[in-house]
Coordinates of C-alpha atoms in Angstrom, one line a residue:
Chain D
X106 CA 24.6 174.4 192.5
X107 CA 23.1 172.2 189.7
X108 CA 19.7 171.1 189.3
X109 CA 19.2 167.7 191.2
X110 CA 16.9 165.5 188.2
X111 CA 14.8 163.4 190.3
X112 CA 12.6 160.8 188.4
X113 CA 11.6 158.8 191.2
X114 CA 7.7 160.4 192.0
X115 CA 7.2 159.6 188.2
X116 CA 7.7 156.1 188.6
X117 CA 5.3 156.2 191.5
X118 CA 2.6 157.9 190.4
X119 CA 2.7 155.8 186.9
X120 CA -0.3 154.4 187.4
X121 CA -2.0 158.2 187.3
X122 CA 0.2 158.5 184.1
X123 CA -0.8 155.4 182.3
X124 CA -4.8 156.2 183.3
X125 CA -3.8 159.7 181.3
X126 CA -2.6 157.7 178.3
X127 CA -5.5 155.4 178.5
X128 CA -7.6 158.0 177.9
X129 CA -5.2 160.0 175.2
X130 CA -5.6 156.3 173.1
X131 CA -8.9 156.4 173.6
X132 CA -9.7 159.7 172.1
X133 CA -6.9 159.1 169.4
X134 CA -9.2 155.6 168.6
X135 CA -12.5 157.0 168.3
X136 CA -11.3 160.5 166.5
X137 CA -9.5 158.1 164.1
X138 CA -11.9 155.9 163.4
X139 CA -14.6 158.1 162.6
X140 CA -12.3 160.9 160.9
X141 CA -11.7 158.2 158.6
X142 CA -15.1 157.5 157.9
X143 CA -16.2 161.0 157.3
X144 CA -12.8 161.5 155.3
X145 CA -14.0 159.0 152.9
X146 CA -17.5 160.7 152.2
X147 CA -16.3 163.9 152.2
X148 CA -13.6 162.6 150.0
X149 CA -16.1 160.9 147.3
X150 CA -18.0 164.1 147.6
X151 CA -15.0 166.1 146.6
X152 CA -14.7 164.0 143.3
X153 CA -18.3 163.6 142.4
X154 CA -19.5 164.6 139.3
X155 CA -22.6 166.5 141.2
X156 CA -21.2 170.4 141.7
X157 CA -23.8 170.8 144.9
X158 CA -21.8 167.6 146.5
X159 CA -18.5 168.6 145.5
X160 CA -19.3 172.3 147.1
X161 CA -20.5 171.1 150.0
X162 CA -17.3 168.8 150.3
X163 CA -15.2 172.0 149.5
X164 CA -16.7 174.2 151.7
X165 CA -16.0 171.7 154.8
X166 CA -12.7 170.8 154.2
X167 CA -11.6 174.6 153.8
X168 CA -13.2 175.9 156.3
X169 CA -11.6 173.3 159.2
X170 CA -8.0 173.4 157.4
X171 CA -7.8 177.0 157.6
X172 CA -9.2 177.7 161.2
X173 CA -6.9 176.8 164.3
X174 CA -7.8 173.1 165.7
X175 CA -8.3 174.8 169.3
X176 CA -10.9 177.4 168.1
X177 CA -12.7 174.2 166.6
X178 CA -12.6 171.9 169.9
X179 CA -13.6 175.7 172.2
X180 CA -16.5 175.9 169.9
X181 CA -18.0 172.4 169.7
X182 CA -17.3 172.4 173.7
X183 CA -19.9 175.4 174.6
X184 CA -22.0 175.0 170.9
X185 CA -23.2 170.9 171.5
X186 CA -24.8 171.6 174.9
X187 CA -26.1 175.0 173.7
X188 CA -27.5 173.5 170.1
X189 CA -28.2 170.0 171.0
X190 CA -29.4 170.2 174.8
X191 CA -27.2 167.9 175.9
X192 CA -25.1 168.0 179.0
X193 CA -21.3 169.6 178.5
X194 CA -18.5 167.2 177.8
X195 CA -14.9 167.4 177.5
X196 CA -14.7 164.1 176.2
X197 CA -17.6 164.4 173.7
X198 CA -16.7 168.1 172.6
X199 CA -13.0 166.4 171.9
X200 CA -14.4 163.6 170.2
X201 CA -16.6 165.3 167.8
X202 CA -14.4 168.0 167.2
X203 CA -10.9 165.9 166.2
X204 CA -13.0 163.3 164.6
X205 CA -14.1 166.8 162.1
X206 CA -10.7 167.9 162.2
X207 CA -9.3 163.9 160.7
X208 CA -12.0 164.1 158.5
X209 CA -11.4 167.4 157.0
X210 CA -7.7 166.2 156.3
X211 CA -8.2 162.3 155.5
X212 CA -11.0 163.5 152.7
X213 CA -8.1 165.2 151.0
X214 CA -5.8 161.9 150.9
X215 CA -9.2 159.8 149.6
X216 CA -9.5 163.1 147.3
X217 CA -6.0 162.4 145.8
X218 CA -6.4 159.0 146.2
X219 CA -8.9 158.5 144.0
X220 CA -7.7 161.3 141.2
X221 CA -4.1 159.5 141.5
X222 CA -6.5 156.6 139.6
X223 CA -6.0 157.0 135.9
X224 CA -9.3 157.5 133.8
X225 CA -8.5 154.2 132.0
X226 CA -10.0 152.3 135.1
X227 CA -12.7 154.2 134.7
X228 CA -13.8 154.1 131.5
X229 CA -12.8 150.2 131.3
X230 CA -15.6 149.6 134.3
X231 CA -17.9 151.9 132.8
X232 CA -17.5 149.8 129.4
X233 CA -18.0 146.4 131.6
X234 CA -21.6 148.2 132.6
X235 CA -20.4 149.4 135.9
X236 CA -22.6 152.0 137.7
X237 CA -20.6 155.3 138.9
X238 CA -21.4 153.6 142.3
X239 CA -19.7 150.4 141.6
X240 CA -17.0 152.1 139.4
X241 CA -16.1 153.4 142.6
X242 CA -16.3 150.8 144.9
X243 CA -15.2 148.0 143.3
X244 CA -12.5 149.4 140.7
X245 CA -11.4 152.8 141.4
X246 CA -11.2 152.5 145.4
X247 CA -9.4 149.6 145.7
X248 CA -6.8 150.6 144.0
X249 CA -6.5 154.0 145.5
X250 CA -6.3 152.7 149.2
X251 CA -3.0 151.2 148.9
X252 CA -1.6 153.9 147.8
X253 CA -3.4 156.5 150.8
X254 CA -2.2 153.8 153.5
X255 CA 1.1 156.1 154.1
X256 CA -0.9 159.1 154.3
X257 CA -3.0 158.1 157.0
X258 CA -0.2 156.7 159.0
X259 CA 1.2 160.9 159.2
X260 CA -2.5 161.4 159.4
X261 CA -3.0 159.5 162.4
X262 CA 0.4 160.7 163.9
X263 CA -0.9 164.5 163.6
X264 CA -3.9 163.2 165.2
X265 CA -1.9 161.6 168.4
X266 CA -0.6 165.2 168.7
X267 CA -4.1 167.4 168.7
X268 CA -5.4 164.9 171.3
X269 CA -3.0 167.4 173.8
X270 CA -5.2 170.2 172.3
X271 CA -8.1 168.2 174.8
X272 CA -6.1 169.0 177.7
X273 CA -7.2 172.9 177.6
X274 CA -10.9 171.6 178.4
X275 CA -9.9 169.4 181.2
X276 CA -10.2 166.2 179.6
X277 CA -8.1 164.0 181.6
X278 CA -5.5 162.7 178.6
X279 CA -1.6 162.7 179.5
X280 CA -0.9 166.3 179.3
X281 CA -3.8 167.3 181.6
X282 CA -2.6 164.7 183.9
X283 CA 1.2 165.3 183.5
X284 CA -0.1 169.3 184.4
X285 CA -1.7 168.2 187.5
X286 CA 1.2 166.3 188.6
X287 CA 3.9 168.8 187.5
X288 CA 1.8 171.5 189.7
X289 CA 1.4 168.9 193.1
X290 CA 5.2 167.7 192.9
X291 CA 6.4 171.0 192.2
X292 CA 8.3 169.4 189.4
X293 CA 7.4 170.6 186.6
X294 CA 11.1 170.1 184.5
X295 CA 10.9 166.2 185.2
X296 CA 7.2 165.7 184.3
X297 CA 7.1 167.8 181.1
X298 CA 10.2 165.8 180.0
X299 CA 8.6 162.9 180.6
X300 CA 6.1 163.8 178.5
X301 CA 7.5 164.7 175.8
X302 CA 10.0 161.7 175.8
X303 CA 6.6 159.2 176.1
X304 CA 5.5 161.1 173.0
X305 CA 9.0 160.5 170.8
X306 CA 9.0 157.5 172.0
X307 CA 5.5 156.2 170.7
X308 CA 5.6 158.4 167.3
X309 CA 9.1 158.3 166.4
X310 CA 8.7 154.4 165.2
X311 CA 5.3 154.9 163.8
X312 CA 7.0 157.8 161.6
X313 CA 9.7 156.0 160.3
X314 CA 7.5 153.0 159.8
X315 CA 5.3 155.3 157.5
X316 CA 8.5 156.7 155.9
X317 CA 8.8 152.7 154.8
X318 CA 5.5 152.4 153.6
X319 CA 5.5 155.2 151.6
X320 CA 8.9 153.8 149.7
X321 CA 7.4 150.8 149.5
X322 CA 4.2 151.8 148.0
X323 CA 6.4 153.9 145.1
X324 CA 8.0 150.7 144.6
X325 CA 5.1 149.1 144.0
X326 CA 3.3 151.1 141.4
X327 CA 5.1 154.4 141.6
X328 CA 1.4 156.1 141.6
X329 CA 1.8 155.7 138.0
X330 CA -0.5 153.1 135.9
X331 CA 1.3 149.6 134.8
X332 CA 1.4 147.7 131.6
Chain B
X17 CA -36.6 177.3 173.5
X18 CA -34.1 178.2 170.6
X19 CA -30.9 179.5 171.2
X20 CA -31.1 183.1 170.3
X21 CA -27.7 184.3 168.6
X22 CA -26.6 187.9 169.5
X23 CA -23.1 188.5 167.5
X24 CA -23.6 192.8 167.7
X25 CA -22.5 192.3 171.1
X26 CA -19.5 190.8 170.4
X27 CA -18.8 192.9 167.5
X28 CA -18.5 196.1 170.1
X29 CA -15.6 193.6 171.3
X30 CA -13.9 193.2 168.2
X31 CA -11.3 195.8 169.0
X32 CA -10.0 193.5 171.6
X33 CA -10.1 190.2 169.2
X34 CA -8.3 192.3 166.5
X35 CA -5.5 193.2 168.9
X36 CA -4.9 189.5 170.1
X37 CA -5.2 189.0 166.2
X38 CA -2.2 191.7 166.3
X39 CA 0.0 189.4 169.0
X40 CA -0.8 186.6 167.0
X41 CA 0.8 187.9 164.1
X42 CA 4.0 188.8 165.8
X43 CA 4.3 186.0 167.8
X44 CA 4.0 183.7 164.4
X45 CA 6.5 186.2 162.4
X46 CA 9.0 186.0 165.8
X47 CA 8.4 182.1 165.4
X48 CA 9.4 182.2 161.5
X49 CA 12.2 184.4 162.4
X50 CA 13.6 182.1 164.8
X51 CA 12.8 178.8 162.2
X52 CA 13.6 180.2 159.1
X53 CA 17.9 180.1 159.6
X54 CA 18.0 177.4 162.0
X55 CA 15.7 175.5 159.2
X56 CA 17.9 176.4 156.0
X57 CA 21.1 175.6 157.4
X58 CA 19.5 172.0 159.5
X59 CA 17.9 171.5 155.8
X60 CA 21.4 171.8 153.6
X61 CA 23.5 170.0 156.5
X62 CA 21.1 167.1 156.2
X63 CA 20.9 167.4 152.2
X64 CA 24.4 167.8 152.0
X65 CA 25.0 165.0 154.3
X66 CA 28.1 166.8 155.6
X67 CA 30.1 164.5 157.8
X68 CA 29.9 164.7 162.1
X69 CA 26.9 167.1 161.8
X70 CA 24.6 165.1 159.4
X71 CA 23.8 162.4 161.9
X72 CA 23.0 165.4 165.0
X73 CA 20.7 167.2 162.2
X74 CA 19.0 164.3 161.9
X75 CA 18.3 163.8 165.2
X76 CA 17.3 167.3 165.9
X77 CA 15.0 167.3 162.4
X78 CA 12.9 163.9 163.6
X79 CA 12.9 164.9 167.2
X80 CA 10.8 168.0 166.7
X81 CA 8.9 166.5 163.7
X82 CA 7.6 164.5 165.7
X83 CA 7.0 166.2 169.1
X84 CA 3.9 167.9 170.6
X85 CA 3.7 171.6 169.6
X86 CA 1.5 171.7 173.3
X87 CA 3.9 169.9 174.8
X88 CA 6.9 172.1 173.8
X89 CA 5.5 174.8 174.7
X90 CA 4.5 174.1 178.2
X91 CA 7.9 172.5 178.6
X92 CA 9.6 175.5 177.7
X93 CA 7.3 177.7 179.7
X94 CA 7.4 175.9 182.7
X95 CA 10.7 173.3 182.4
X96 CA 13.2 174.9 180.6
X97 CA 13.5 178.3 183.2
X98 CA 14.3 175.6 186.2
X99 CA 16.8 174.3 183.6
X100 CA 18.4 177.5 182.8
X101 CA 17.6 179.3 186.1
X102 CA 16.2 182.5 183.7
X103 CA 12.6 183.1 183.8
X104 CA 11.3 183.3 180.4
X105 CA 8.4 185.6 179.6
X106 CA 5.5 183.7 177.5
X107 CA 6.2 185.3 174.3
X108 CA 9.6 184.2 174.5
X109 CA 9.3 180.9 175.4
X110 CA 6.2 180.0 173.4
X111 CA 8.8 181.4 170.6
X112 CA 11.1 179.3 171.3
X113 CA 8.6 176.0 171.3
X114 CA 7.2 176.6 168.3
X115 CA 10.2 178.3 166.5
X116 CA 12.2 175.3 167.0
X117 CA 9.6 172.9 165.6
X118 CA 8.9 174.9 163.0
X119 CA 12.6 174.9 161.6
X120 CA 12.3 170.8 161.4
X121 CA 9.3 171.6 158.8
X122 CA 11.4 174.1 157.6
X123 CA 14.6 172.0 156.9
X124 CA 12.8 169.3 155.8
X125 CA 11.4 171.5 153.3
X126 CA 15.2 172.4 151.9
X127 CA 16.1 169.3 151.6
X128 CA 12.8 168.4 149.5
X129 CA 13.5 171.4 147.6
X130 CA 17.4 170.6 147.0
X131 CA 16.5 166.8 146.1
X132 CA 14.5 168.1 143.8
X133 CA 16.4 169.7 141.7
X134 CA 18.1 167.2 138.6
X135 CA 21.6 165.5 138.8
X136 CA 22.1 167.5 135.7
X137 CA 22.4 170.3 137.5
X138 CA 24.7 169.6 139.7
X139 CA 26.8 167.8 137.4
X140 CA 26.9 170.9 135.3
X141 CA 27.7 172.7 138.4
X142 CA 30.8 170.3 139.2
X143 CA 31.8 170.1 135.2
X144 CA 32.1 173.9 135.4
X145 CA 34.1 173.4 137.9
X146 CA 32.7 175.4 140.7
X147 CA 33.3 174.4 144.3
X148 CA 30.6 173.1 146.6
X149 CA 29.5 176.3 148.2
X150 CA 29.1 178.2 145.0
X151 CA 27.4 175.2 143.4
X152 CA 24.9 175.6 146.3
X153 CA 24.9 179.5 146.0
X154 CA 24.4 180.0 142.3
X155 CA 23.2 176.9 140.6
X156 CA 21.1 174.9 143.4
X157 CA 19.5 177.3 145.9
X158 CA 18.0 179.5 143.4
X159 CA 16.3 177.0 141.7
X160 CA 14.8 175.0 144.6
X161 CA 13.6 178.3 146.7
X162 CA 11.3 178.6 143.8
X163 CA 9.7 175.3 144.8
X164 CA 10.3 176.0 148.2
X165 CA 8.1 179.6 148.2
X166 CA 5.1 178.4 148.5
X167 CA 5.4 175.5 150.8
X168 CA 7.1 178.3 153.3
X169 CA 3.3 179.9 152.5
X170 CA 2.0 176.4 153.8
X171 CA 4.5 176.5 156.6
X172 CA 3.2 179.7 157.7
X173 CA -0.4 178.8 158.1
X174 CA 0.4 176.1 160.0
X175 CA 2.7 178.0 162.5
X176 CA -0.5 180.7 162.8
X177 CA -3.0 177.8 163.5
X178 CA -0.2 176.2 166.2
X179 CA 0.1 180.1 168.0
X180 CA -3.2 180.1 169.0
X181 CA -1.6 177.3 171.5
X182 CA 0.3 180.4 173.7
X183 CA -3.1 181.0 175.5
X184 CA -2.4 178.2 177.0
X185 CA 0.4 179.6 178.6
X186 CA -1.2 183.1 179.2
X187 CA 0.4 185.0 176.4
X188 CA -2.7 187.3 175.2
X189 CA -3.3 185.9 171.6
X190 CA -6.3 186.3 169.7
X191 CA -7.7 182.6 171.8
X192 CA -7.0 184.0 175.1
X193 CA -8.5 187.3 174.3
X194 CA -11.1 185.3 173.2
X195 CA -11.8 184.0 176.2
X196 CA -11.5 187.0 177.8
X197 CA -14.5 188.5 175.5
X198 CA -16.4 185.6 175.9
X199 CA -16.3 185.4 179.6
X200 CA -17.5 189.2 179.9
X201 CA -20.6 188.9 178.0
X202 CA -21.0 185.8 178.5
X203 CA -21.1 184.8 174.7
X204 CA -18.7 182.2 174.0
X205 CA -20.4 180.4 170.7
X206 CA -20.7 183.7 169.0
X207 CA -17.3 185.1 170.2
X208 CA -15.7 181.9 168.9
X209 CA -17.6 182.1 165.4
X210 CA -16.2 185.3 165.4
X211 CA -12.8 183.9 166.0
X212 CA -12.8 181.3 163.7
X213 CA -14.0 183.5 160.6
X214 CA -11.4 186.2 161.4
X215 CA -8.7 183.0 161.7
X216 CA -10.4 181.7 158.3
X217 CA -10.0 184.8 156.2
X218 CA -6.0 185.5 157.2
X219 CA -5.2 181.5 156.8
X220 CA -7.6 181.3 153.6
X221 CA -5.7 184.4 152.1
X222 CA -2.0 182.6 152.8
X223 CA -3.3 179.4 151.4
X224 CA -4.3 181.3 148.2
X225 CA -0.9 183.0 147.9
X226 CA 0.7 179.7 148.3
X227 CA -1.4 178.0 145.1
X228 CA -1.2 181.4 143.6
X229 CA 2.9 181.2 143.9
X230 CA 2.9 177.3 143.0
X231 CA 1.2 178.5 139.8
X232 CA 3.5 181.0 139.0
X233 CA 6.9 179.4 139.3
X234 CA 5.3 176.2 137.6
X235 CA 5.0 178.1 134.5
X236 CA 8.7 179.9 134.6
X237 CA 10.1 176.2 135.0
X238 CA 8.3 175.1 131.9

């Protein structure tokens, strides 16, 4: 006897489901927007002229690209209440820790990003009587974020994916809630297929959107300096 | 009152860490087993744009490119033996999960690798007047698994880091032993620093073969 698929329980307890991907965006939002952020000082850091910035730049973005990102998240969970006094969080443990993890990875795209600007620019801003400070902001960064923007897309499509990595502290994003369900239905082939299918079907577009960009941004300026 | 950090404790429990170490290991190298044909022949399929089976690599390549490694693997722990009415032990299906997505990386590497190589070659290859296969075999592959090495390093750290994942599904990796340790003595910050360092120096080491490889072969295509 085949296996009877029966989709009808997911449809009624989609409201549970959507609360669960509420929460996933969430995470994905904040972690995003502040990986970014710290990406783009580390980043600097990694390309300052100052070793003592440049090591300490180094030293972070090794040591959270070559450690899992669930040893990460277990240790900021028990570490912030224990180091910091406050209470224990799944959501703030998650947040903190995948906003690192971004950051560790988006410094590396500002990192290229900025040595992908020829030392022309440079030098021509230096000779106008720009500061290193305003070398950087005005001429060299500019120029470098168009050229990162594909980057971050996969960057923030790996980042959708770790936000599962919550669900092992009980934070209540859409695999956490898809496990609940899959145990109190008793079906678990229906829900975990869901799920999956709910994640092609969000990052599948966003991918191929960033395989566009990226063609596009080689058209534009190939990376390479124009006449 | 400052935390007070006790690590000797936990180092009486690094036997245990080092064994799920151990499992990790396999379960990655079972993983990369699995990815490594599946990959190659996905990758060439794709590259070669071989008609009927092109469009289905395709398919199968940005499926798991883009899936959930934690999603996989609890839907083959706990979907795919209703599906297939087998029961699947974790190492096996955590295998599976991660041994598939791994040979989308995989064949996506090929295909980078056999793009890169220049027309010239393979207009050489044609002018000599080899067939397709042994154009592939003797002119193409051998250059582009140069380039290929050390992203396969890259490949490999990332399959490690995504292992530590089977805990979730009870296998008894180096995380779940982790937890084990930690719930014991009832040090989890300093069994988890302890984790992370021994993760650090294994992944650190297979990240500097990579650059070391990259390095190499850069100077024997000069």
């Amino acid at each position: 006897m085949p296996y009877v698929w029966d989709f009808n329980f997911l449809l009624q307890l989609g409201p549970l489901l959507l609360a669960g991907l509420a929460n996933t965006a969430k995470l994905w939002a904040v972690a995003l927007a502040f990986g970014l952020a710290i990406g783009l000082v580390m980043g600097i850091f990694r390309s300052a002229p100052s070793a003592i910035l440049r090591g300490i730049g180094t030293v972070y973005v090794e040591a959270i690209r070559n450690t899992p990102g669930l040893v990460q998240l277990i240790w900021f969970f028990y570490a912030i209440p224990i180091l910091t006094g406050l209470q224990s969080s799944a959501w703030l443990a998650s947040a903190v820790s995948l906003s690192l993890y971004t950051g560790a990875y988006s410094a590396e795209i500002y990192r290229a990003g900025i040595a992908s600007v020829e030392a022309g620019q440079w030098e021509a801003a230096r000779a106008l009587g720009f500061g290193y400070r305003d070398q950087m902001r005005y001429v060299v960064l500019p120029q470098a974020l168009m050229r990162m923007i594909p980057a971050f897309g996969n960057r923030a499509i790996e980042l959708a994916k770790a936000t599962t990595l919550a669900s092992t502290i009980a934070f209540g994003e859409l695999l956490y809630t898809a496990k609940t369900i899959a145990e109190d239905q008793l079906r678990p082939l229906e829900t975990y297929t869901a799920i999956t299918l709910i994640f092609t079907a969000v990052l599948l577009p966003v991918s191929y959107l960033c395989v566009r960009l990226e063609r596009r941004v080689a058209r534009n300026n190939g990376g390479a300096p124009r006449d | 009152m400052p935390y007070e950090w006790n690590f000797a404790i936990v180092l009486k429990y690094l036997p245990n860490l080092l064994e799920g170490g151990a499992h990790t290991i396999a379960l990655s190298a079972a993983s990369i087993a699995l990815a490594t044909p599946i990959g190659i022949v996905m990758g060439i399929i794709r590259q070669q744009r071989i008609p009927y089976l092109a469009p289905i690599a395709v398919v199968y390549i940005d499926f798991f490119r883009t899936s959930v490694a934690l999603v996989l693997i609890c839907w083959c722990y706990y979907a795919l033996p209703v599906l297939i009415r087998v029961n699947l032990d974790t190492f096996t299906a955590v295998m599976i999960a991660i041994g598939l997505q791994a040979s989308a990386y995989m064949a996506e590497l090929v295909r980078a690798g056999m793009q890169s190589i220049s027309p010239g070659q393979w207009e050489a290859a044609r002018a000599l007047g080899m067939p397709g296969h042994t154009r592939l075999r003797y002119i193409i592959l051998p250059q582009a698994a140069r380039r290929m090495i050390p992203l396969f390093f890259l490949l490999m750290v990332e399959v490690v880091k995504t292992t530590t994942l089977a805990g979730v599904v009870t296998y008894p990796e180096i995380v779940y032993d982790a937890f084990r340790v930690a719930t014991e003595i009832y040090r989890p910050i300093e069994t988890f620093t302890i984790v992370g360092l021994i993760c650090f120096v294994f992944l650190f080491t297979l990240g500097r073969i990579a650059l070391y490889l990259e390095r190499r072969f850069a100077v024997v295509e000069r």
